[in-house]
Short mmCIF file of N, CA and C in Angstrom, two decimals:
data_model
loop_
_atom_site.label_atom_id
_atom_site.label_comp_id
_atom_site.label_asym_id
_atom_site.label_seq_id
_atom_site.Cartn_x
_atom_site.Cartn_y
_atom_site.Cartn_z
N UNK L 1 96.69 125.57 82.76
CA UNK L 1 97.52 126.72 82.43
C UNK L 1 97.81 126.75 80.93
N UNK L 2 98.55 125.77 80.44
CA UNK L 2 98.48 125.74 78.77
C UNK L 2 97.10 125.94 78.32
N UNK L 3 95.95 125.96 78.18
CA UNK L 3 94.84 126.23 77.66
C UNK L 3 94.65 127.25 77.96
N UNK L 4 95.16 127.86 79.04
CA UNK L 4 94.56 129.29 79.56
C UNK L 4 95.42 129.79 78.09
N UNK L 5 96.92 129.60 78.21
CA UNK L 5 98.06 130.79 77.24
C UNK L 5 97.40 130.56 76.01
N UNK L 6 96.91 129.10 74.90
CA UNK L 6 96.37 129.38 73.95
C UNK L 6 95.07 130.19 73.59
N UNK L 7 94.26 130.21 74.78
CA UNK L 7 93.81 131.11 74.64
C UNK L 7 93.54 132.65 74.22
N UNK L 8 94.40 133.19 75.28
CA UNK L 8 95.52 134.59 75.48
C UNK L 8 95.73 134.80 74.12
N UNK L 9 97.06 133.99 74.12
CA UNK L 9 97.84 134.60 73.09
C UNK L 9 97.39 134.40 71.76
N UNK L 10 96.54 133.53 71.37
CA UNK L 10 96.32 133.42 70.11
C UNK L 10 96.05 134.59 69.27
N UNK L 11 96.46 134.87 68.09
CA UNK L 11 96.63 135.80 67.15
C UNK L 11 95.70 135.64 66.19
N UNK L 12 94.97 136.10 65.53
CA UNK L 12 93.73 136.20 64.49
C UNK L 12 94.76 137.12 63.49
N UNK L 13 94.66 136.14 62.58
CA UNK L 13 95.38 136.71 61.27
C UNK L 13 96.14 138.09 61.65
N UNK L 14 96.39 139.30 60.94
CA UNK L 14 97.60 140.17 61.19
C UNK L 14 96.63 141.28 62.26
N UNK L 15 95.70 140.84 63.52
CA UNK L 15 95.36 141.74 63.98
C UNK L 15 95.86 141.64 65.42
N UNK L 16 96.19 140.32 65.76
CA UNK L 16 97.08 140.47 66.87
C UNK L 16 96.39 139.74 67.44
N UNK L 17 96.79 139.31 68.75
CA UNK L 17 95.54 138.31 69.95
C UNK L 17 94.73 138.71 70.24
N UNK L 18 93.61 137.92 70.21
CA UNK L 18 92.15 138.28 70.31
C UNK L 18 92.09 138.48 71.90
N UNK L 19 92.83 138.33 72.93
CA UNK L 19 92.55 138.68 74.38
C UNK L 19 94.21 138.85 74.68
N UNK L 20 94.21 140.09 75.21
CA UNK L 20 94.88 140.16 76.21
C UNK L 20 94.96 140.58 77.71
N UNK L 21 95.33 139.52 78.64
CA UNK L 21 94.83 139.54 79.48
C UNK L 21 95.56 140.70 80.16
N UNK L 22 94.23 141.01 81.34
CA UNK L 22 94.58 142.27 82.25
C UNK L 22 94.19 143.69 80.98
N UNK L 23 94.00 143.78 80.27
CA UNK L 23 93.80 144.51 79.26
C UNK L 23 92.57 144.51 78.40
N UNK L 24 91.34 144.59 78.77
CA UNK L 24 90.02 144.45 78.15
C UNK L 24 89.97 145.35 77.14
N UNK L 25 90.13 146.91 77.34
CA UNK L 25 90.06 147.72 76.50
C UNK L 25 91.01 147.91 75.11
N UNK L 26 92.10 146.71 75.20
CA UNK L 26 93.15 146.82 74.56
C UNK L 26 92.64 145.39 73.47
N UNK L 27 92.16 144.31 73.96
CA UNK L 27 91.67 142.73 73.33
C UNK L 27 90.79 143.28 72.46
N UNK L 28 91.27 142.44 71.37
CA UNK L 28 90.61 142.45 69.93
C UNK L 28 89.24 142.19 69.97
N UNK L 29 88.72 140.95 70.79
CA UNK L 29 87.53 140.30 71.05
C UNK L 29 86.33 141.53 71.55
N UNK L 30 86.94 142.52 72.41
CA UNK L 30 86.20 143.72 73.15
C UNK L 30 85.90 144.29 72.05
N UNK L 31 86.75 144.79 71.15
CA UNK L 31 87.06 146.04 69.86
C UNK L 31 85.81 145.43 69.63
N UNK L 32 86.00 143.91 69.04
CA UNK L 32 85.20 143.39 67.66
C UNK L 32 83.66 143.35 68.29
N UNK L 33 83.35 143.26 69.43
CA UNK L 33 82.08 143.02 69.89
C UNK L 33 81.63 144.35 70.13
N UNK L 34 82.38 145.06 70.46
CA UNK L 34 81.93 147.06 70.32
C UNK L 34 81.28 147.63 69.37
N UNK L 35 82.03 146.34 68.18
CA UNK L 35 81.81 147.10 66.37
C UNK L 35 83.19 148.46 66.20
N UNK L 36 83.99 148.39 67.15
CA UNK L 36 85.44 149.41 66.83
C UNK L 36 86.84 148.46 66.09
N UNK L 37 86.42 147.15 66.60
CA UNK L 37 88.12 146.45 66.17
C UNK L 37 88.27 146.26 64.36
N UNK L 38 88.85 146.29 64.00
CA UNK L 38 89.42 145.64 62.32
C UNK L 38 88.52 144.75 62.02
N UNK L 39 88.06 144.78 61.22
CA UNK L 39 86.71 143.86 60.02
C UNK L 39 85.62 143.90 60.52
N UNK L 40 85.10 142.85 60.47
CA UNK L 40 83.77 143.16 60.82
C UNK L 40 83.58 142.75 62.00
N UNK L 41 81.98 143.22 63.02
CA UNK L 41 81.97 143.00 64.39
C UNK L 41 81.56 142.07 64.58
N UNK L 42 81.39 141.58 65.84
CA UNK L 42 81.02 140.21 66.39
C UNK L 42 79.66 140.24 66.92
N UNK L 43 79.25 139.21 66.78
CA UNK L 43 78.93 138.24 65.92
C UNK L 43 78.14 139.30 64.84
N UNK L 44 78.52 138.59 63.75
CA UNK L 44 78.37 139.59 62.37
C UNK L 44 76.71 139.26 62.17
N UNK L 45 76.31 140.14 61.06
CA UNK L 45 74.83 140.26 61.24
C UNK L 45 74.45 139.33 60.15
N UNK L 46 73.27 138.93 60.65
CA UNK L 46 72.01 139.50 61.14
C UNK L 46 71.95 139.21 62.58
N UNK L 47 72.80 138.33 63.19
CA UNK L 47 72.77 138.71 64.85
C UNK L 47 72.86 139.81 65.26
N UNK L 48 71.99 139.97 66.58
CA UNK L 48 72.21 141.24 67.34
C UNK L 48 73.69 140.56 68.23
N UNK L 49 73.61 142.43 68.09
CA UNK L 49 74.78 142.90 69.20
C UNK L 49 74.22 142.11 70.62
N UNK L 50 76.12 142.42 71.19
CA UNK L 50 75.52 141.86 72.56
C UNK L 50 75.72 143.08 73.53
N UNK L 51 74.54 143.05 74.60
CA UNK L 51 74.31 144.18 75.01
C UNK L 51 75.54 144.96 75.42
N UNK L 52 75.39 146.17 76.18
CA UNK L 52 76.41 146.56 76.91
C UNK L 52 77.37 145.67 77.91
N UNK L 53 76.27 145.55 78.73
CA UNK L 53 75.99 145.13 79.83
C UNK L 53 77.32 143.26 79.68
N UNK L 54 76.99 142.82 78.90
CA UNK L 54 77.55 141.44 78.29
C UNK L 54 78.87 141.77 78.00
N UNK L 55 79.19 142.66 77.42
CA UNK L 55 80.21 143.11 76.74
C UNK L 55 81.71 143.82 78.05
N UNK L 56 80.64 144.32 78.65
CA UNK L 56 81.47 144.95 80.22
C UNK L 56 81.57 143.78 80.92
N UNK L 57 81.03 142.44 80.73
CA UNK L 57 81.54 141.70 81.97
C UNK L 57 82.45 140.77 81.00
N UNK L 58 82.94 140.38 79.60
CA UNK L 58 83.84 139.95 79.41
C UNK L 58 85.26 140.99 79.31
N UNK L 59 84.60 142.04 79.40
CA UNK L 59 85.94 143.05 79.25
C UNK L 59 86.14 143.11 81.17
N UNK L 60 85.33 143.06 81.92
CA UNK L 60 86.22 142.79 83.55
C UNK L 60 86.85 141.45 83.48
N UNK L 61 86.41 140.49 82.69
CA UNK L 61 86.51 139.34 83.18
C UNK L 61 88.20 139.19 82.52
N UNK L 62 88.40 140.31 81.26
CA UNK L 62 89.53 139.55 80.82
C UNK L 62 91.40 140.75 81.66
N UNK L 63 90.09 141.90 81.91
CA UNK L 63 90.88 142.86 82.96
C UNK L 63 91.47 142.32 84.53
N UNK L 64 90.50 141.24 84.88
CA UNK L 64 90.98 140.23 86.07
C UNK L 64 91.96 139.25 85.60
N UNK L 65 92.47 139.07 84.24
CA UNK L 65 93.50 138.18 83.60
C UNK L 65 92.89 137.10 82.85
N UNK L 66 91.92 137.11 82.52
CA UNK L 66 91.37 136.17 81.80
C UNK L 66 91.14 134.52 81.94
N UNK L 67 91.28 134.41 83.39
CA UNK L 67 91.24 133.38 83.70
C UNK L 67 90.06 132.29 83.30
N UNK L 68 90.57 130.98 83.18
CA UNK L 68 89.47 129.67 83.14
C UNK L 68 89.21 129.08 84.15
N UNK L 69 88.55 129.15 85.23
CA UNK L 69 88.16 128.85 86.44
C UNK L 69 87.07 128.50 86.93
#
């Protein structure tokens, strides 16, 4: 449970927590891997994006609460 909350709540400089759980569309981590959140996207280039498809199952996964299980 404590590893789950540092997780969660952790804050990335003044943009707020990178996951909040139950809230995919709202977590910084979703924004940044979209290429929509504050600075630059994830993983920054010359990596490719990660597909849609990748991107929709950490945004259910963190909409189910973000659990470590």
């Amino acid at each position: 449970r404590q590893r789950q909350m540092c997780i969660r709540d952790r804050g990335t400089s003044n943009n707020g927590p990178a996951i909040i759980a139950n809230n995919g569309s709202g977590s910084l981590i979703v924004k940044k891997l979209q290429g929509v959140g504050p600075g630059s996207r994830m993983p920054p280039e010359p990596a490719s994006k990660l597909s849609d498809s990748k991107i929709e199952t950490i945004k259910i996964w963190i909409d189910q609460g973000a659990k470590n299980n």
